[in-house]
Coordinates of C-alpha atoms and ligand atoms in Angstrom, one line a residue:
M19 CA -10.9 -15.4 19.5
K20 CA -9.2 -12.6 19.6
A21 CA -10.2 -9.8 17.7
V22 CA -9.4 -6.3 17.1
A23 CA -12.3 -3.6 16.3
V24 CA -13.9 0.0 16.0
F25 CA -17.5 1.1 15.7
P26 CA -17.5 2.9 12.8
G27 CA -18.2 6.3 12.6
K28 CA -17.1 6.6 16.7
P29 CA -13.8 8.4 17.3
N30 CA -11.2 6.2 18.7
S31 CA -13.6 3.2 19.6
I32 CA -11.0 1.0 19.0
H33 CA -11.0 -2.3 21.0
L34 CA -10.6 -6.0 21.5
T35 CA -13.8 -8.7 21.1
E36 CA -14.0 -12.1 21.1
M37 CA -16.1 -13.9 18.4
P38 CA -16.7 -17.0 16.8
K39 CA -12.2 -19.1 15.0
P40 CA -13.7 -19.1 11.3
T41 CA -13.8 -22.3 9.5
V42 CA -13.0 -23.2 5.6
S43 CA -16.5 -24.7 5.4
E44 CA -18.3 -20.8 5.2
I45 CA -16.6 -20.5 2.0
P46 CA -18.7 -21.9 -0.7
V47 CA -16.9 -24.8 -3.3
G48 CA -14.6 -25.5 -0.9
R49 CA -12.6 -23.3 -1.7
G50 CA -11.9 -22.2 1.8
V51 CA -9.0 -21.6 3.0
L52 CA -7.9 -21.1 7.1
V53 CA -5.3 -19.2 7.9
K54 CA -3.1 -18.7 11.2
V55 CA -2.9 -14.9 11.3
L56 CA 1.0 -14.0 12.8
R57 CA 1.4 -10.3 11.9
V58 CA -0.4 -7.4 11.1
G59 CA 1.1 -4.1 10.0
V60 CA -1.2 -1.0 10.3
D61 CA -1.1 2.3 8.0
G62 CA -2.7 5.9 7.6
T63 CA -5.9 4.0 6.6
D64 CA -5.7 2.4 10.0
K65 CA -5.2 5.4 11.9
E66 CA -8.9 7.3 9.3
I67 CA -10.3 4.3 10.3
N68 CA -10.0 4.6 13.9
A69 CA -10.8 9.2 13.9
A70 CA -13.7 7.7 12.6
E71 CA -13.4 9.3 9.2
Y72 CA -13.4 6.7 6.7
G73 CA -14.4 3.3 6.7
A74 CA -17.7 1.3 7.7
A75 CA -19.0 -2.2 9.1
P76 CA -20.3 -5.0 7.2
E77 CA -23.8 -5.5 7.1
G78 CA -25.2 -7.3 10.2
F79 CA -22.4 -5.4 12.5
D80 CA -22.2 -3.0 14.1
F81 CA -18.5 -3.2 14.5
L82 CA -15.5 -3.4 11.6
V83 CA -12.9 -5.8 12.7
V84 CA -10.2 -4.2 11.4
G85 CA -5.9 -4.8 9.0
H86 CA -5.2 -5.3 6.1
E87 CA -1.9 -5.9 5.8
S88 CA -1.1 -9.3 6.4
F89 CA 0.9 -12.3 7.3
G90 CA -0.1 -15.9 8.0
V91 CA 0.4 -19.6 7.9
V92 CA -2.5 -21.7 5.9
E93 CA -3.8 -23.9 8.8
E94 CA -6.5 -25.9 6.9
I95 CA -7.5 -26.5 2.8
G96 CA -10.7 -26.9 1.8
A97 CA -11.0 -29.9 -0.9
G98 CA -10.8 -27.3 -3.9
V99 CA -8.2 -25.6 -3.4
T100 CA -5.4 -27.7 -5.5
E101 CA -2.9 -24.5 -4.9
F102 CA -1.9 -24.2 -0.9
S103 CA -0.5 -27.1 1.7
P104 CA -0.7 -26.1 5.6
G105 CA 1.9 -24.5 6.9
D106 CA 2.4 -22.0 3.3
Y107 CA 3.2 -18.5 4.8
V108 CA 0.2 -16.6 2.7
V109 CA -0.9 -12.9 2.5
A110 CA -4.7 -11.8 1.3
T111 CA -5.8 -9.2 -0.7
V112 CA -8.0 -6.0 -0.1
R113 CA -10.6 -5.4 -2.2
R114 CA -13.5 -8.3 -3.1
P115 CA -15.4 -7.6 -5.7
G116 CA -18.7 -6.1 -6.5
L117 CA -20.2 -5.6 -9.9
S118 CA -18.5 -4.6 -12.7
L119 CA -17.2 -5.6 -15.5
Y120 CA -13.9 -5.3 -13.8
D121 CA -15.0 -6.4 -10.8
Q122 CA -15.8 -10.0 -13.0
I123 CA -12.8 -10.3 -14.1
G124 CA -10.5 -10.4 -10.7
L125 CA -9.5 -6.4 -11.5
Q126 CA -12.3 -5.3 -8.4
D127 CA -9.1 -2.9 -7.5
M128 CA -10.4 -1.2 -11.2
T129 CA -14.1 -1.3 -10.0
T130 CA -16.4 1.1 -11.8
D131 CA -19.6 0.8 -9.0
G132 CA -20.4 3.6 -6.2
I133 CA -19.2 0.8 -3.4
Y134 CA -16.2 -1.3 -2.7
F135 CA -15.8 -3.9 -0.6
E136 CA -12.2 -3.9 1.2
R137 CA -11.3 -6.1 4.5
G138 CA -10.6 -4.3 7.4
I139 CA -11.6 -1.3 5.4
N140 CA -15.0 -0.6 4.3
L141 CA -17.6 -3.5 4.9
R142 CA -15.8 -6.8 5.3
H143 CA -14.0 -7.5 8.8
G144 CA -10.3 -7.4 8.5
Y145 CA -7.1 -9.5 9.6
M146 CA -6.0 -7.9 12.9
A147 CA -7.4 -11.7 14.6
E148 CA -6.2 -14.7 15.6
Y149 CA -8.1 -16.1 12.5
Y150 CA -9.1 -15.6 8.7
S151 CA -10.3 -17.7 6.4
D152 CA -10.6 -17.0 2.7
A153 CA -10.9 -18.3 -0.7
A154 CA -8.2 -19.3 -2.4
D155 CA -8.7 -16.9 -5.1
Y156 CA -7.9 -14.3 -2.9
L157 CA -4.2 -15.3 -1.1
V158 CA -1.1 -14.8 -2.4
R159 CA 2.3 -17.4 -1.6
I160 CA 5.1 -15.8 0.3
P161 CA 8.0 -17.4 -0.1
V162 CA 9.8 -19.1 3.3
G163 CA 12.9 -16.5 2.5
L164 CA 10.5 -13.6 2.8
K165 CA 9.0 -14.4 5.7
E166 CA 10.7 -11.6 8.1
V167 CA 8.4 -8.9 5.9
G168 CA 6.0 -10.4 4.0
V169 CA 3.9 -8.0 5.9
L170 CA 5.1 -5.3 3.6
L171 CA 3.5 -7.2 0.7
E172 CA 0.2 -5.1 0.8
P173 CA 2.2 -1.7 1.1
V174 CA 4.3 -2.9 -2.1
S175 CA 1.6 -3.8 -4.0
V176 CA 0.2 -0.8 -4.2
V177 CA 3.1 0.8 -4.9
V178 CA 4.1 -1.5 -7.8
K179 CA 0.3 -1.5 -9.0
G180 CA 1.0 1.6 -10.0
I181 CA 4.0 1.7 -11.0
N182 CA 2.4 -1.1 -13.5
Q183 CA -0.2 1.8 -14.5
A184 CA 1.8 3.5 -15.4
Y185 CA 4.2 1.7 -17.7
E186 CA 0.9 0.2 -19.1
I187 CA 0.0 3.9 -19.7
Q188 CA 3.2 4.8 -21.7
R189 CA 3.2 2.0 -24.8
R190 CA 1.4 4.7 -26.4
L191 CA 5.2 5.9 -26.7
K192 CA 6.0 3.0 -28.3
V193 CA 9.4 3.4 -27.4
W194 CA 9.5 4.8 -23.5
H195 CA 13.0 4.4 -22.0
P196 CA 12.7 5.9 -18.4
R197 CA 15.3 7.5 -16.6
K198 CA 14.6 9.9 -13.7
A199 CA 12.3 9.3 -11.4
A200 CA 10.6 11.7 -8.7
V201 CA 8.8 10.4 -5.2
M202 CA 7.3 12.6 -3.4
G203 CA 7.0 11.4 0.1
A204 CA 9.0 9.4 2.0
G205 CA 6.5 7.3 4.2
P206 CA 6.1 3.7 3.8
I207 CA 4.4 4.2 0.3
G208 CA 7.2 6.2 -1.4
L209 CA 10.1 4.4 -0.2
L210 CA 9.0 1.4 -1.2
A211 CA 8.1 3.3 -4.4
S212 CA 11.7 4.4 -4.5
L213 CA 13.3 0.6 -3.9
S214 CA 10.9 -0.2 -7.0
L215 CA 11.7 2.2 -8.9
R216 CA 15.6 1.5 -8.0
L217 CA 14.6 -2.2 -8.6
R218 CA 13.5 -0.8 -12.5
G219 CA 16.9 0.6 -12.7
L220 CA 15.3 4.4 -12.6
D221 CA 17.8 7.2 -11.3
V222 CA 15.6 8.4 -8.3
T223 CA 15.1 11.6 -6.3
V224 CA 13.2 11.4 -3.0
F225 CA 11.5 14.9 -2.0
S226 CA 10.1 14.6 1.4
K227 CA 10.0 17.5 4.5
E228 CA 12.7 16.5 6.9
P229 CA 15.7 17.4 6.4
K230 CA 18.9 14.7 6.5
P231 CA 19.6 12.6 8.2
N232 CA 17.4 10.6 9.5
H233 CA 15.8 6.8 8.9
R234 CA 13.9 7.1 6.0
S235 CA 16.7 9.1 4.0
E236 CA 19.3 6.3 5.2
L237 CA 17.0 4.1 3.9
V238 CA 16.8 6.1 0.6
E239 CA 20.1 6.2 0.1
R240 CA 20.8 2.8 0.7
I241 CA 19.5 2.0 -1.7
G242 CA 21.0 3.8 -4.4
A243 CA 18.3 6.8 -4.1
R244 CA 19.1 10.2 -3.8
Y245 CA 16.7 11.9 -0.6
V246 CA 16.5 15.8 -0.8
G247 CA 15.0 17.7 2.3
T248 CA 12.6 20.3 0.5
G249 CA 12.2 22.1 4.5
E250 CA 10.2 25.5 3.5
A251 CA 11.4 26.6 0.2
P252 CA 8.9 25.3 -2.3
L253 CA 9.2 22.5 -4.4
K254 CA 9.3 24.3 -7.6
E255 CA 12.6 25.5 -6.2
V256 CA 14.2 22.8 -4.8
A257 CA 13.0 20.3 -7.4
G258 CA 14.0 21.7 -10.5
K259 CA 17.7 20.9 -10.5
Y260 CA 17.4 17.3 -10.3
G261 CA 14.5 17.1 -12.5
P262 CA 12.3 16.9 -15.3
F263 CA 11.0 13.6 -14.2
D264 CA 9.5 10.5 -16.4
I265 CA 8.4 9.1 -13.5
I266 CA 6.7 10.7 -10.5
F267 CA 5.1 9.0 -8.2
E268 CA 3.1 11.6 -5.5
A269 CA 2.9 9.4 -1.5
T270 CA 2.7 12.4 0.7
G271 CA -1.1 13.0 1.4
Y272 CA -0.7 16.5 1.0
S273 CA -2.8 17.4 -1.9
P274 CA -1.4 20.9 -3.0
V275 CA 2.2 18.5 -3.7
V276 CA 0.5 17.1 -6.3
F277 CA 0.2 19.9 -8.6
E278 CA 2.8 21.4 -7.8
A279 CA 4.4 18.2 -8.6
M280 CA 3.1 18.6 -12.2
E281 CA 4.7 21.5 -12.9
L282 CA 7.9 18.2 -12.4
V283 CA 7.4 16.1 -14.7
S284 CA 9.0 16.1 -18.3
K285 CA 7.6 16.2 -21.4
N286 CA 5.8 12.2 -22.2
G287 CA 5.9 11.8 -18.7
V288 CA 4.0 10.2 -16.4
L289 CA 2.8 11.4 -12.8
V290 CA 1.0 8.8 -10.6
L291 CA -0.8 9.6 -7.8
S292 CA -1.7 7.5 -4.6
S293 CA -2.3 10.0 -1.5
I294 CA -5.9 9.4 0.0
T295 CA -7.0 12.7 0.9
G296 CA -9.9 12.9 2.3
G297 CA -9.7 16.5 3.6
Q298 CA -11.2 19.6 2.3
R299 CA -8.3 21.2 1.1
T300 CA -7.8 23.6 -1.6
A301 CA -4.7 25.4 -3.3
Q302 CA -4.1 28.2 -5.7
V303 CA -2.6 26.9 -8.6
P304 CA -0.9 28.0 -12.1
T305 CA -3.7 26.6 -14.1
D306 CA -2.2 27.8 -17.6
K307 CA 0.9 27.2 -17.4
I308 CA 0.1 23.6 -16.0
N309 CA -2.7 22.7 -18.4
L310 CA 0.2 24.3 -21.5
D311 CA 2.6 22.4 -21.0
F312 CA 0.9 19.3 -19.8
V313 CA -0.9 20.0 -23.3
L314 CA 2.3 21.0 -25.6
G315 CA 4.5 17.7 -23.7
N316 CA 1.9 15.3 -24.4
K317 CA 2.1 14.3 -20.0
V318 CA 0.0 11.8 -18.3
V319 CA -1.5 12.0 -15.0
V320 CA -2.9 8.5 -13.4
G321 CA -4.4 7.8 -10.2
T322 CA -4.2 4.6 -8.4
V323 CA -5.7 2.4 -5.3
N324 CA -5.7 -0.6 -4.2
A325 CA -3.8 -4.0 -6.3
S326 CA -5.2 -6.7 -7.9
R327 CA -4.4 -10.4 -7.6
H328 CA -1.8 -10.1 -10.9
D329 CA 0.1 -6.9 -9.0
F330 CA 0.6 -8.8 -5.7
Q331 CA 2.1 -11.9 -7.2
E332 CA 4.2 -9.1 -8.8
S333 CA 4.7 -7.7 -6.1
V334 CA 6.4 -10.7 -4.4
R335 CA 9.1 -11.2 -6.9
D336 CA 10.0 -7.6 -6.1
M337 CA 10.2 -8.6 -2.6
A338 CA 12.6 -11.3 -3.4
M339 CA 14.6 -8.8 -5.8
A340 CA 15.3 -6.3 -3.3
E341 CA 16.2 -8.8 -0.5
A342 CA 18.7 -10.0 -3.4
S343 CA 19.8 -6.6 -4.3
Y344 CA 19.4 -4.1 -0.9
P345 CA 19.8 -7.4 2.1
G346 CA 17.9 -6.4 5.2
W347 CA 16.8 -3.4 3.3
L348 CA 12.7 -4.6 3.6
G349 CA 13.7 -6.0 7.4
Y350 CA 14.5 -2.3 8.4
M351 CA 11.4 -0.6 7.4
L352 CA 10.0 -2.4 10.6
T353 CA 10.4 -0.3 12.6
H354 CA 7.9 -0.6 15.4
P355 CA 6.8 -4.1 16.5
V356 CA 4.4 -4.9 19.1
Q357 CA 3.9 -7.9 20.4
G358 CA 0.1 -9.9 21.1
L359 CA -3.4 -8.2 19.5
E360 CA -3.9 -7.4 23.4
N361 CA -1.4 -4.6 23.1
F362 CA -3.4 -2.7 20.2
R363 CA -2.9 0.4 21.3
E364 CA 0.1 0.8 21.0
L365 CA 0.2 0.0 17.2
Y366 CA -2.8 3.0 17.7
T367 CA 0.0 5.6 19.6
H368 CA 2.9 4.4 17.4
L369 CA 0.7 6.1 14.7
S370 CA 0.2 8.7 15.8
N371 CA 3.8 9.8 16.7
G372 CA 4.9 9.2 12.6
A373 CA 6.3 5.6 12.9
L374 CA 7.4 4.2 9.8
K375 CA 6.0 1.1 10.5
A376 CA 3.9 -0.4 12.9
F377 CA 2.9 -4.6 13.3
V378 CA 1.2 -6.4 15.9
Q379 CA 2.9 -9.7 15.9
V380 CA -0.5 -11.7 16.7
A381 CA 1.4 -15.3 17.1
G382 CA 4.7 -16.5 16.8
P383 CA 7.4 -18.1 14.9
Ligands
BGC3 C1 -4.8 -0.1 1.5 C2 -5.5 -0.7 -0.3 C3 -7.2 0.6 0.2 C4 -7.0 2.1 0.3 C5 -8.3 2.7 0.0 C6 -5.4 1.7 2.1 O1 -4.7 1.8 3.2 O2 -3.7 -0.1 1.5 O3 -5.6 -1.6 -0.1 O4 -7.6 0.4 -1.4 O5 -6.4 2.5 1.6 O6 -9.3 2.3 0.6
ZN4 ZN1 -2.8 0.3 3.1

């Protein structure tokens, strides 16, 4: 079968390769599921992997099959699989268990191990191929009514995990009724965070560099959230009049914003950090002021990455709610389709041109 791969450590090595078709029987104890891939989305992580800034090949391979945002249809199941049938639409989670206690209880997204295994990213082949197989435990069913947008489940899960973490942490307050939320950044994660926060009934303000109107500001306004272009003015000045915020979701990919956001968190509020910033950037920060306000205001900042199977399942419900509340909105996120694995280069062109969400249609329908 065809697959798209990189040679980790070699910049711009993305290429088409041939691989044996996986089988159900290579997964232990009859738990295997063979999935025919229909769509695969790409994001900033894929861009970094092709730039050789991130990612590693599985042991015994010099290449890594890319793709971690999957959507496919079950073709065959092992004897020990009861929860899926051929024809079911599914999305696979990304991280696979290592050794820590958290990995043992299905929370490998919270691993304390030094290394982690992520399909399409680190030490495990991904989904940008005609087929993949995996244990049923790592698959999540997509209702047929969501098949046009199912490829967005993985990025939604990253957002939902972050928001779930915030709510979980805020149980410290016994009573927490967040009203005002801010989202930093209007990339896919920022937009999906705005959606999930709107679905939870919050008043949402999205801060993004680009002036409005634009495709992203339209998406924001369609869900009844506020889009504020920050332009060149300091965020604190622009954002001051909308805050303080009970919850802030940071997704700009630009780490100095984190410290500006810290100054916009309300008393008892929580700041969720989701940007993966691989660089060496430094910044000057008003440390006394930030520290004092955090201490006197009982504020929290939490980092979040990846998502558990539970978060994926909850995300399916969020997506169903989104389709019911804002019909067509999720589909409007899918801006740059590419037809066929052999046109994989177009995906990377779209990524470099700042496309909102590019994906490859691997097979129909
Ligand atoms: C993926 C996550 C992953 C993270 C770090 C993101 O692009 O969506 O699933 O944990 O990269 O590798
Ligand atoms: Zn990703």
